[in-house]
CSV table of C-alpha atoms in Angstrom, one decimal:
chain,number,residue,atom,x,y,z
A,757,UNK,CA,0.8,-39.6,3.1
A,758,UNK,CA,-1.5,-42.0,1.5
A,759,UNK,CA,0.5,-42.8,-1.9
A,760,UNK,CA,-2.2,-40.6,-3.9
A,761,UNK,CA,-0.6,-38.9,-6.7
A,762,UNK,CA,-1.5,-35.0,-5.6
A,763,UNK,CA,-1.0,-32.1,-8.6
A,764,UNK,CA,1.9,-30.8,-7.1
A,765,UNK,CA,3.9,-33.9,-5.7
A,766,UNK,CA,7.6,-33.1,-6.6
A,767,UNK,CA,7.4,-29.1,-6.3
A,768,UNK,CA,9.8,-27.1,-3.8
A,769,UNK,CA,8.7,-24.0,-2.6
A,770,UNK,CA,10.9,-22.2,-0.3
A,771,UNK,CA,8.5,-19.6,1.8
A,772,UNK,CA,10.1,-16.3,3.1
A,773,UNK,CA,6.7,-14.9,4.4
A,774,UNK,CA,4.7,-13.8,7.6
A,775,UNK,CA,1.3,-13.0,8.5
A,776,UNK,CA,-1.2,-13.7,5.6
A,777,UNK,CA,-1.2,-13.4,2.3
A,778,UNK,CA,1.9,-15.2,1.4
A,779,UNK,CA,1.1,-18.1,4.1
A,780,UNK,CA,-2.3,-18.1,2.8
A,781,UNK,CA,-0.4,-18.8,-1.1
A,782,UNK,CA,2.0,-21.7,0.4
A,783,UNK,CA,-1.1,-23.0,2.4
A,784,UNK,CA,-2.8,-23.6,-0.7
A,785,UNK,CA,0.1,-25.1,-2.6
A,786,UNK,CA,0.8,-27.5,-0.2
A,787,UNK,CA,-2.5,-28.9,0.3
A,788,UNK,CA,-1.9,-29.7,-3.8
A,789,UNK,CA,1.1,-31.7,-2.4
A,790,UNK,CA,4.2,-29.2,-2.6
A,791,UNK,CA,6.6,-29.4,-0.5
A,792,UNK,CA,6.9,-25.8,1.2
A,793,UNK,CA,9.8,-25.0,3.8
A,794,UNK,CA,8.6,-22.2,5.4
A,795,UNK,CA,11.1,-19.8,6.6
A,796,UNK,CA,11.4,-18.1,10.3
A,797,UNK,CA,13.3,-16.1,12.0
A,798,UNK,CA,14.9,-18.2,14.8
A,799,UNK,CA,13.2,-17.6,18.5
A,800,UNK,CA,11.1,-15.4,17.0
A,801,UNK,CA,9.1,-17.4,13.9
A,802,UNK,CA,6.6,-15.7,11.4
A,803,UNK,CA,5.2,-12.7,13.9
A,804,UNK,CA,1.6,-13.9,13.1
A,805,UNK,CA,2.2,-16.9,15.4
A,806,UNK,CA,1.3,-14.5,18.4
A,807,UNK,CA,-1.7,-12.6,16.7
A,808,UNK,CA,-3.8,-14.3,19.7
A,809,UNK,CA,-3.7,-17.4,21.6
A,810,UNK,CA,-7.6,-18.9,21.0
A,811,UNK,CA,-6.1,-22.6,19.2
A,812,UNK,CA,-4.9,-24.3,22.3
A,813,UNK,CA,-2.3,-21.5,22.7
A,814,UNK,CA,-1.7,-21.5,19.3
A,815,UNK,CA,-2.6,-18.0,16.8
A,816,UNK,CA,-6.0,-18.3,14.8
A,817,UNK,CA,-4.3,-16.7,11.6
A,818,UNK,CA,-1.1,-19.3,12.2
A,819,UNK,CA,-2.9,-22.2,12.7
A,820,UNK,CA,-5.2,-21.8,9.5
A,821,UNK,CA,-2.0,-20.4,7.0
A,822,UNK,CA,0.3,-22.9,7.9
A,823,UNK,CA,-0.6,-26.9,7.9
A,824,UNK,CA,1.6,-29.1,6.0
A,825,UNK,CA,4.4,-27.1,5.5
A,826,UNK,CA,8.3,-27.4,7.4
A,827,UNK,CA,9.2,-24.8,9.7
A,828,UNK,CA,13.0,-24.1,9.2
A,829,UNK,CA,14.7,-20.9,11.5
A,830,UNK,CA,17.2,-19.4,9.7
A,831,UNK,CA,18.7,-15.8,10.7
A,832,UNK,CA,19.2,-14.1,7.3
A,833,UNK,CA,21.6,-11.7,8.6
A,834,UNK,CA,24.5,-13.8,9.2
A,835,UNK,CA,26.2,-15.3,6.2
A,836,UNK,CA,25.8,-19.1,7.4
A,837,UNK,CA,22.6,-18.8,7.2
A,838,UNK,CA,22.0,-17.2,3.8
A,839,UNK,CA,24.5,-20.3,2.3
A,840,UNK,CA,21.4,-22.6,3.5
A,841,UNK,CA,19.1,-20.4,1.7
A,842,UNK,CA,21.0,-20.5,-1.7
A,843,UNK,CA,21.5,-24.3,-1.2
A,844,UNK,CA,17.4,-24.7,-0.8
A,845,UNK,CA,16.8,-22.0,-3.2
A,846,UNK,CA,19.5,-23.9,-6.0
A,847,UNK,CA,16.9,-27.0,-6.6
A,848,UNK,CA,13.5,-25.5,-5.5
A,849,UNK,CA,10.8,-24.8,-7.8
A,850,UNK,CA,9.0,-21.8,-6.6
A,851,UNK,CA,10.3,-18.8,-4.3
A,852,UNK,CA,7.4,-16.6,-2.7
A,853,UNK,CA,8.7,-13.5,-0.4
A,854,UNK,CA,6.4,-11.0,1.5
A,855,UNK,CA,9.3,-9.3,2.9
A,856,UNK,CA,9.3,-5.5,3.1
A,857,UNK,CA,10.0,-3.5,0.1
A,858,UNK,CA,13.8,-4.0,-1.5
A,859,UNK,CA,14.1,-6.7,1.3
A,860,UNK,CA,14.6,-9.6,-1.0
A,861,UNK,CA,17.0,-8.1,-3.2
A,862,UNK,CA,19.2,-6.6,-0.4
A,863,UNK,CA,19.2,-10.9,0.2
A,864,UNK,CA,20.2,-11.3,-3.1
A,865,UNK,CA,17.2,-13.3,-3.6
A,866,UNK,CA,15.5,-11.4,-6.0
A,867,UNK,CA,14.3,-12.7,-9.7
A,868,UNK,CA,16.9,-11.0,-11.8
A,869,UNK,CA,20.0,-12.5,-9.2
A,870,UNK,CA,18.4,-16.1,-8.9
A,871,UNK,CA,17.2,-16.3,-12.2
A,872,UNK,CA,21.0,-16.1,-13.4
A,873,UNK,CA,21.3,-19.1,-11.6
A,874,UNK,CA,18.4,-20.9,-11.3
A,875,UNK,CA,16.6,-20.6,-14.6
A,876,UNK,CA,13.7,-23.1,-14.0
A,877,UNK,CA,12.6,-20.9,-10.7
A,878,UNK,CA,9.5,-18.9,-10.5
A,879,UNK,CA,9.8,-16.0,-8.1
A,880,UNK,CA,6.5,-14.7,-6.6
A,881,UNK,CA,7.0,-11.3,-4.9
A,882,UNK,CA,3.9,-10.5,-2.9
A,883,UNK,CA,3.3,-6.8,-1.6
A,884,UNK,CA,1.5,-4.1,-0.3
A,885,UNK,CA,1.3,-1.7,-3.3
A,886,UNK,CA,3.8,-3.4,-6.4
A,887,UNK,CA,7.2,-3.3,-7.2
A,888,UNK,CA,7.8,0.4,-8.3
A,889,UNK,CA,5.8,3.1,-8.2
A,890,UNK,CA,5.0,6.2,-5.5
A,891,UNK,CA,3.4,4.0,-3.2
A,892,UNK,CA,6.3,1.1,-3.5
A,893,UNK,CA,7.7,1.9,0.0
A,894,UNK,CA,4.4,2.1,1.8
A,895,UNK,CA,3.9,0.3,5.0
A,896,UNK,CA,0.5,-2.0,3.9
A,897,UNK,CA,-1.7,-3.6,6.1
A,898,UNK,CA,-4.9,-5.3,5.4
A,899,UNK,CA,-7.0,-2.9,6.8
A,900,UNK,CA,-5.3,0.1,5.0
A,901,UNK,CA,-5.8,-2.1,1.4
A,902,UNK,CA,-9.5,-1.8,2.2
A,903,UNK,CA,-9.0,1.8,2.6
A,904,UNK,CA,-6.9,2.4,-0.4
A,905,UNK,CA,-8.9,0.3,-2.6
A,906,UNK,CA,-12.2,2.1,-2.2
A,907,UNK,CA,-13.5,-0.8,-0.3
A,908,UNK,CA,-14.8,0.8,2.8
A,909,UNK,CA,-16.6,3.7,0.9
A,910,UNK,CA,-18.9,0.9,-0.2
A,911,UNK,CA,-19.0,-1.2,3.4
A,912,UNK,CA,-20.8,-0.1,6.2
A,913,UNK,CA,-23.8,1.6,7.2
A,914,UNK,CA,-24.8,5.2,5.6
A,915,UNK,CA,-23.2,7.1,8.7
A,916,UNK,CA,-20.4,5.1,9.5
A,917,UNK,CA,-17.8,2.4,7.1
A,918,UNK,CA,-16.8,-0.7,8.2
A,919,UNK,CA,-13.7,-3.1,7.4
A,920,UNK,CA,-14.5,-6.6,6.7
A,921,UNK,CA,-14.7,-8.6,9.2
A,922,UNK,CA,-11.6,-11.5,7.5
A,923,UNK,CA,-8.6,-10.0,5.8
A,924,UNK,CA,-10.2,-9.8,2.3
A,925,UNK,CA,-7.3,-7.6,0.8
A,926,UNK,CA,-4.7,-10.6,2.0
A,927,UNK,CA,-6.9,-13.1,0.8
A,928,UNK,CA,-7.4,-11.5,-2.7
A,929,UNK,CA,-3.5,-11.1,-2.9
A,930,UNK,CA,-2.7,-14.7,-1.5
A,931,UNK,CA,-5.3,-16.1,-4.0
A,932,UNK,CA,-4.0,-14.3,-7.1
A,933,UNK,CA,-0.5,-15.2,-5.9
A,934,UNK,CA,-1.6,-18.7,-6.0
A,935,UNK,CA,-3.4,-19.3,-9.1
A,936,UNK,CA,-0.6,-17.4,-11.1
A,937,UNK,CA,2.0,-19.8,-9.7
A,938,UNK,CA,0.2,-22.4,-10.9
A,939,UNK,CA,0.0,-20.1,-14.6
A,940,UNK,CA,3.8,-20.2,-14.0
A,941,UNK,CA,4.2,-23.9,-13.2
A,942,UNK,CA,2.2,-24.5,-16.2
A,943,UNK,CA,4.0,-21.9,-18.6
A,944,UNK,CA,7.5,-23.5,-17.7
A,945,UNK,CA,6.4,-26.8,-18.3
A,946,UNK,CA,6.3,-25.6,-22.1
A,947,UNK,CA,9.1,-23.1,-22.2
A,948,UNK,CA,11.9,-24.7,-19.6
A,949,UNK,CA,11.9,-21.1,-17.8
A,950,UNK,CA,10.7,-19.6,-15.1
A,951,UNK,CA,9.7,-16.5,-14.7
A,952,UNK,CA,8.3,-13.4,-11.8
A,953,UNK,CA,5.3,-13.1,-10.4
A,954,UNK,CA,4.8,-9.6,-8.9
A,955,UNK,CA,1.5,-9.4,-7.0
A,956,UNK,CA,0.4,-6.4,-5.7
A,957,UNK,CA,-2.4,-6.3,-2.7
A,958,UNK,CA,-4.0,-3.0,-3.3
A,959,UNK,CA,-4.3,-4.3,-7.8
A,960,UNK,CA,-5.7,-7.6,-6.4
A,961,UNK,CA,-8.6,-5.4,-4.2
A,962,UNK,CA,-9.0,-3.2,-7.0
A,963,UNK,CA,-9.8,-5.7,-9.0
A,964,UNK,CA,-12.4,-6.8,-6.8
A,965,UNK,CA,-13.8,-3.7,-6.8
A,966,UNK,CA,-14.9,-3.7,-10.6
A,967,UNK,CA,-18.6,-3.4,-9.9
A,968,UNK,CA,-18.7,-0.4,-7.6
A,969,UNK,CA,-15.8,1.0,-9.9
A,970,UNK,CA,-17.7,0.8,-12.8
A,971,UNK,CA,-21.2,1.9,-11.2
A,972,UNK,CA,-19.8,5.1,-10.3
A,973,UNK,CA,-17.4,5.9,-13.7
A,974,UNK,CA,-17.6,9.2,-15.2
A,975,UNK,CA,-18.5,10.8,-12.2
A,976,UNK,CA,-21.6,9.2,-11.3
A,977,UNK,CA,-22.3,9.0,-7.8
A,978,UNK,CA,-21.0,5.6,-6.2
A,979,UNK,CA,-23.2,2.7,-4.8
A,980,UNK,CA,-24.1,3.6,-1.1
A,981,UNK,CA,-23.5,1.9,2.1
A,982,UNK,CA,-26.4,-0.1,3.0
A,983,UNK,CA,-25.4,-2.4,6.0
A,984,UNK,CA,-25.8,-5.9,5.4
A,985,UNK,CA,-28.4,-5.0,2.2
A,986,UNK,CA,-27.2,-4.5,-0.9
A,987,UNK,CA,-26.3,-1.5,-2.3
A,988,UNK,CA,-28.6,-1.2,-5.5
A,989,UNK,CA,-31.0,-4.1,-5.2
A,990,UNK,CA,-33.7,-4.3,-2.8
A,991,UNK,CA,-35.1,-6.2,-1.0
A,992,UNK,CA,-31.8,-7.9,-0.5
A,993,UNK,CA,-30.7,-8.3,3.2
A,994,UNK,CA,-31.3,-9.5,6.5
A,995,UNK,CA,-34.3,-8.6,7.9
A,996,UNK,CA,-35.9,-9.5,11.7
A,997,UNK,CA,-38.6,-11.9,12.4
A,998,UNK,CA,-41.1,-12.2,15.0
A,999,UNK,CA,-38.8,-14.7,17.7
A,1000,UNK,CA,-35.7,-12.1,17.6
A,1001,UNK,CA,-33.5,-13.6,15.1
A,1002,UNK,CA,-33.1,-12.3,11.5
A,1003,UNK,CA,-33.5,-13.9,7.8
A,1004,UNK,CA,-31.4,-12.7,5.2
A,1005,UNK,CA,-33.2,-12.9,1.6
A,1006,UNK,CA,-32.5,-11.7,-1.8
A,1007,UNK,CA,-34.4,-11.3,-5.1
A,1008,UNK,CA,-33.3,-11.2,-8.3
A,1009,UNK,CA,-36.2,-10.3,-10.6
A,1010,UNK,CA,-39.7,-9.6,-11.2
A,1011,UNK,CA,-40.7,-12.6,-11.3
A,1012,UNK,CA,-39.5,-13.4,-7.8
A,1013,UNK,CA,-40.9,-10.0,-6.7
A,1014,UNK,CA,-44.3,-11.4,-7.8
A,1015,UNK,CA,-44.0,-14.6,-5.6
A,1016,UNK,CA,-42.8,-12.9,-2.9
A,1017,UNK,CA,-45.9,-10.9,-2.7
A,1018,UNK,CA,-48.2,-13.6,-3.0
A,1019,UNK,CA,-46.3,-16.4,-1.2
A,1020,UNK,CA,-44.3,-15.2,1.5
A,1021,UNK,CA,-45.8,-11.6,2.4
A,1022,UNK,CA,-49.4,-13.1,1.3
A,1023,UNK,CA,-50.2,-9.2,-0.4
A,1024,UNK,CA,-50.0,-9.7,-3.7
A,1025,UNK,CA,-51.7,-6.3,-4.3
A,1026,UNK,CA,-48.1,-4.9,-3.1
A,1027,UNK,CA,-47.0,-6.3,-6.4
A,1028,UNK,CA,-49.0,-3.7,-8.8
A,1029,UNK,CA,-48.3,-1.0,-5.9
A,1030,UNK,CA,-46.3,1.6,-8.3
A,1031,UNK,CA,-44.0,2.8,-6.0
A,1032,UNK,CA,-42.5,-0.9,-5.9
A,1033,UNK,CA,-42.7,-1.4,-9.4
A,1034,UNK,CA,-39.1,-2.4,-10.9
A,1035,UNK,CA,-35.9,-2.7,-8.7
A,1036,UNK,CA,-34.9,0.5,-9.0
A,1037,UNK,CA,-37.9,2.0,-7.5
A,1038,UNK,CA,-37.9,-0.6,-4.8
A,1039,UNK,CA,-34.4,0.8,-4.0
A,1040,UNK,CA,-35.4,4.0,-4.3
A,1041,UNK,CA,-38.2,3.4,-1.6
A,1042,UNK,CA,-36.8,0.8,0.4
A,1043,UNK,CA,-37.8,2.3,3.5
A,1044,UNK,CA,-41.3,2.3,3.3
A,1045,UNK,CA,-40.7,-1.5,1.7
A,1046,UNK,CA,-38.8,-2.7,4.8
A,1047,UNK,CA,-41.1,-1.1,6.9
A,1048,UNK,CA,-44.3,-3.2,4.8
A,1049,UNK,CA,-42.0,-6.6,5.2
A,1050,UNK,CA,-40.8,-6.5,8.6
A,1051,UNK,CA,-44.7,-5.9,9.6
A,1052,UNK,CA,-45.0,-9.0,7.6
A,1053,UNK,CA,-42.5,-10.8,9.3
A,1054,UNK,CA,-43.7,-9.3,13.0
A,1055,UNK,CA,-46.1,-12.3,13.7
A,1056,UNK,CA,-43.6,-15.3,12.4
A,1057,UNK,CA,-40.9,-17.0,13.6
A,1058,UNK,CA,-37.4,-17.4,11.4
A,1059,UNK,CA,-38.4,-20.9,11.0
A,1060,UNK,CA,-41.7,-19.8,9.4
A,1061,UNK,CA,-40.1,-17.0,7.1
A,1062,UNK,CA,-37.4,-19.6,5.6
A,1063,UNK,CA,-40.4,-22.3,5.2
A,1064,UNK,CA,-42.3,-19.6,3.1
A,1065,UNK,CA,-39.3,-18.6,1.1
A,1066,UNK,CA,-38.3,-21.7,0.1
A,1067,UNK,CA,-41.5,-22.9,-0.8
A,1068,UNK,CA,-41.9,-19.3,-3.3
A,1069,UNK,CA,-38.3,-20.3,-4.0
A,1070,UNK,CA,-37.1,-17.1,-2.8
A,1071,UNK,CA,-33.3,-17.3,-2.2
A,1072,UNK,CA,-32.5,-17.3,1.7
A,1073,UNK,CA,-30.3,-17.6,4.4
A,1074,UNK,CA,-30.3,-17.6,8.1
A,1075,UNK,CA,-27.9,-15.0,10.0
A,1076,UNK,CA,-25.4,-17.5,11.0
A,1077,UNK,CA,-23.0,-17.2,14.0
A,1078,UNK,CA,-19.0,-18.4,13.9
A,1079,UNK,CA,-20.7,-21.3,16.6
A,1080,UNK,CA,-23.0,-21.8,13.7
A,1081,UNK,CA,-20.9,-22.6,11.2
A,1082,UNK,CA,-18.9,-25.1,13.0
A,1083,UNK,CA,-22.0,-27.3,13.1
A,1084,UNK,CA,-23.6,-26.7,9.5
A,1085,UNK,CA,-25.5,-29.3,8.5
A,1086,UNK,CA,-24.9,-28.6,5.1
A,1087,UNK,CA,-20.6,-29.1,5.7
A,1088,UNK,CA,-21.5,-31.7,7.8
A,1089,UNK,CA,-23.6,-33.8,5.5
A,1090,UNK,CA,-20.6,-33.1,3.0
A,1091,UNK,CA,-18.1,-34.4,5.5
A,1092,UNK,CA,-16.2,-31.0,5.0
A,1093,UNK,CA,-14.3,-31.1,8.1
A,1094,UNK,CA,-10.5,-33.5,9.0
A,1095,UNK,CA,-8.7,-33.1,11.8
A,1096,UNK,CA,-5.1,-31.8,11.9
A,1097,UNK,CA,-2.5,-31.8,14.5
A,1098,UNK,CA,-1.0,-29.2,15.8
A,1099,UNK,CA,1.4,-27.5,18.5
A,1100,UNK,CA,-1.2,-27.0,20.9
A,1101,UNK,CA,-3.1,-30.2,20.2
A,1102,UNK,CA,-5.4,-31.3,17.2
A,1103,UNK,CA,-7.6,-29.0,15.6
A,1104,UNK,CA,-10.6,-29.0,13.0
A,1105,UNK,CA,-9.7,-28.2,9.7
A,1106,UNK,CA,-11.7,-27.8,6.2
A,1107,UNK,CA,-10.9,-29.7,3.0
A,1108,UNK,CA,-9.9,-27.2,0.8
A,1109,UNK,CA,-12.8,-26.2,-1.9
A,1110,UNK,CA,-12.5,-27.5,-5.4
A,1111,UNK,CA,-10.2,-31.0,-4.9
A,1112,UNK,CA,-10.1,-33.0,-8.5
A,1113,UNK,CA,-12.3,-35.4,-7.8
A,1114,UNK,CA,-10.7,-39.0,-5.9
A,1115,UNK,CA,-7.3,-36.6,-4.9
A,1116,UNK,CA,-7.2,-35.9,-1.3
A,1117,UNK,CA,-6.1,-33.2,0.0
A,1118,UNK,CA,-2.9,-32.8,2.1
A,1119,UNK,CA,-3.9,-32.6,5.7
A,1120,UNK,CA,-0.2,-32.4,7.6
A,1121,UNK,CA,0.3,-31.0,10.9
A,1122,UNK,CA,0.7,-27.3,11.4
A,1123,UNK,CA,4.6,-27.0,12.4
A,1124,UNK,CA,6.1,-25.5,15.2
A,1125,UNK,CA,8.9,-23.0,15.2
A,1126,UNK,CA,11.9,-24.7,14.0
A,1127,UNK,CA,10.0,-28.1,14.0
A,1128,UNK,CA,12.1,-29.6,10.8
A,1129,UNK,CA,15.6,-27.2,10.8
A,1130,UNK,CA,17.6,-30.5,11.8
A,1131,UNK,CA,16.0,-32.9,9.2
A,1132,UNK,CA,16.1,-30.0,6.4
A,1133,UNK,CA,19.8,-29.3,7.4
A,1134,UNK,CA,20.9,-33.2,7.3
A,1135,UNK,CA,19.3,-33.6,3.7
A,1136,UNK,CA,21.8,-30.5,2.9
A,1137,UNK,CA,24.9,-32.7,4.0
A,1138,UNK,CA,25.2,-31.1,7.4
A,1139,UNK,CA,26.3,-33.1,10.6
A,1140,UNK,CA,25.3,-32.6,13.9
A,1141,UNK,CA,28.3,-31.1,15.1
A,1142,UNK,CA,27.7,-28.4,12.1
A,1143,UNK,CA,24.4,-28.1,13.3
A,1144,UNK,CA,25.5,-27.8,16.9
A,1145,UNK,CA,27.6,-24.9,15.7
A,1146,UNK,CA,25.2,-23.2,13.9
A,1147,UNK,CA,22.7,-23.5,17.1
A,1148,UNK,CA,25.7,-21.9,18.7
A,1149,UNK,CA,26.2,-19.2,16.1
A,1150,UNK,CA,22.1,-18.4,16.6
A,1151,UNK,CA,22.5,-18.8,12.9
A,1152,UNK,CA,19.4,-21.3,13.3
């Protein structure tokens, strides 16, 4: 720590969660400065530590949820072990669960019990479909979200949909989850009182989904899969240059349709061409348009394509790769990237977007499985002999 004052310094957040949208939460919180004790099953650990084995033996999805926060095992069955939890849970400020459905209240940990108790705590509940409802019960995984939400009858290519390639709908959830603890934190700072947070992952991918949802209400037909273009403006997409690679390029208006003409495809009579003559007949005849562009492009390298865009001020991009984007000038220049320790050795890892300015960001090591259960333990007034029979116990 570097004695910076961070937003959250002084707020306990006790973590019962696996794989990725709850992690993703905690992550986030505790890069503000909270204190999060992360939960895991003893031997065992948040199930997401084994996804793969690419970050020196440690899981992709682990190593990018999880910095800064303690690692405590605790088996939730046995009745030691739930004491521990209730002692955590008795001065913390924030619980978040992802458990499966009723899990949390079978614990006794859900908002109604704790809140009898522990008036001040905010209880974030974060699931696949919501608290009640048909769909309560439901097994929900990231990629059946995407599916549920609409998301994949708008993703992919006209013949065949396609997921997103990051967990989007655990993202979405994670990222509402965090922003409405901070609502929370905020809230009970004028009432005294907690309250519950019940986020929902298919209502966070929903609401995502408002432009497609609203292009397609009262029956109209919904926005098509186009690839990598875009669905309802054109030309907006990646498109392949003379040396192999691809530039992708978007525009916005006619204006930029003009210049684009003129500048980059240097046919500025294609401009007046009628069957190109507002977006929506460009989208309408965006076959024969790609077809006029990428004969453009036929004769110039990528290089030569951004060089013209930029200087029409088209908006562009190149086609990055993930090997790309470790070395981007643009994060480099920006001096985006720390370095973080870790199980498996140190890894890269990016400053968080959006830090008040002059308040670093926590940066603490991604824990290991049961890394801090001994120092949490001896702050709750346990010995080691106690701890040496809970060990015994597998309680820990």
């Amino acid at each position: 720590m570097d004695g910076t004052t961070r937003p959250l310094d002084g707020i306990k957040v006790i973590a019962l969660e696996h794989a990725i949208a709850a992690p993703f939460c905690t992550r986030q919180l505790a890069d503000q400065g909270a204190r999060v004790i992360k939960i895991e099953r003893p031997g065992v650990g948040d199930f997401a530590r084994r996804y793969d084995e690419r970050v020196h033996g440690q899981a992709s999805h682990f190593v990018w949820t999880n910095r800064s926060k303690e690692s405590l095992t605790l088996d939730l069955k046995q009745a030691q072990a739930q004491r521990i939890l209730r002692a955590l849970v008795a001065d913390a400020d924030v619980l978040v669960q992802n458990l499966a459905p009723g899990a949390a209240d079978r614990l006794g940990l859900g908002y109604e019990a704790l809140s009898r108790e522990c008036p001040r705590l905010i209880v974030c509940d974060i699931s696949g479909y919501g608290a009640d409802g048909p769909y309560r019960d439901r097994k929900a995984y990231d990629l059946l979200i995407q599916s549920e939400s609409g998301f994949l009858s708008v993703t992919g290519t006209p013949d065949e949909p396609a997921k997103a390639g990051c967990s989007i709908a655990d993202i979405a959830a994670g990222m509402y989850a965090y922003s409405n603890i901070l609502n929370a934190l905020l809230l009970r700072g004028r009432t005294g009182r907690g309250c519950r947070i019940d986020v929902s992952m298919l209502e966070s991918m929903v609401e995502w989904m408002g432009y497609p949802l609203y292009y397609a209400m009262d029956g109209q037909s919904p926005p098509p899969r186009a690839g990598a273009s875009h669905a309802t403006i054109y030309p907006y997409g990646p498109f392949p240059t003379g040396d192999g690679k691809a530039v992708m390029l978007g525009l916005q208006n006619e204006r930029e349709w003009k210049l684009f003409c003129e500048r980059v495809l240097r046919q500025p009579a294609l401009a007046e061409d009628p069957r190109f003559a507002s977006n929506s007949a460009r989208s309408r005849e965006r076959e024969a348009l790609r077809a006029a562009i990428v004969a453009a492009f036929a004769d110039l390298s990528a290089e030569q394509v951004v060089q013209r865009l930029d200087e029409a001020g088209i908006a562009n991009a190149r086609m990055n790769t993930m090997h790309d984007v470790w070395t981007h000038p643009q994060l480099r220049a920006r001096e985006r990237w720390r370095e973080v320790d870790a199980p498996g050795g140190p890894i890269p890892a990016l400053l968080p977007p959006g830090m008040p300015q002059g308040i670093p960001a926590r940066m603490d090591p991604v824990p290991a499985l049961g890394q801090h259960t001994e120092a949490i333990l001896a702050e709750l007034g346990y010995d080691a002999a106690a701890i040496e029979q809970l060990r015994a116990a597998q309680a820990i």
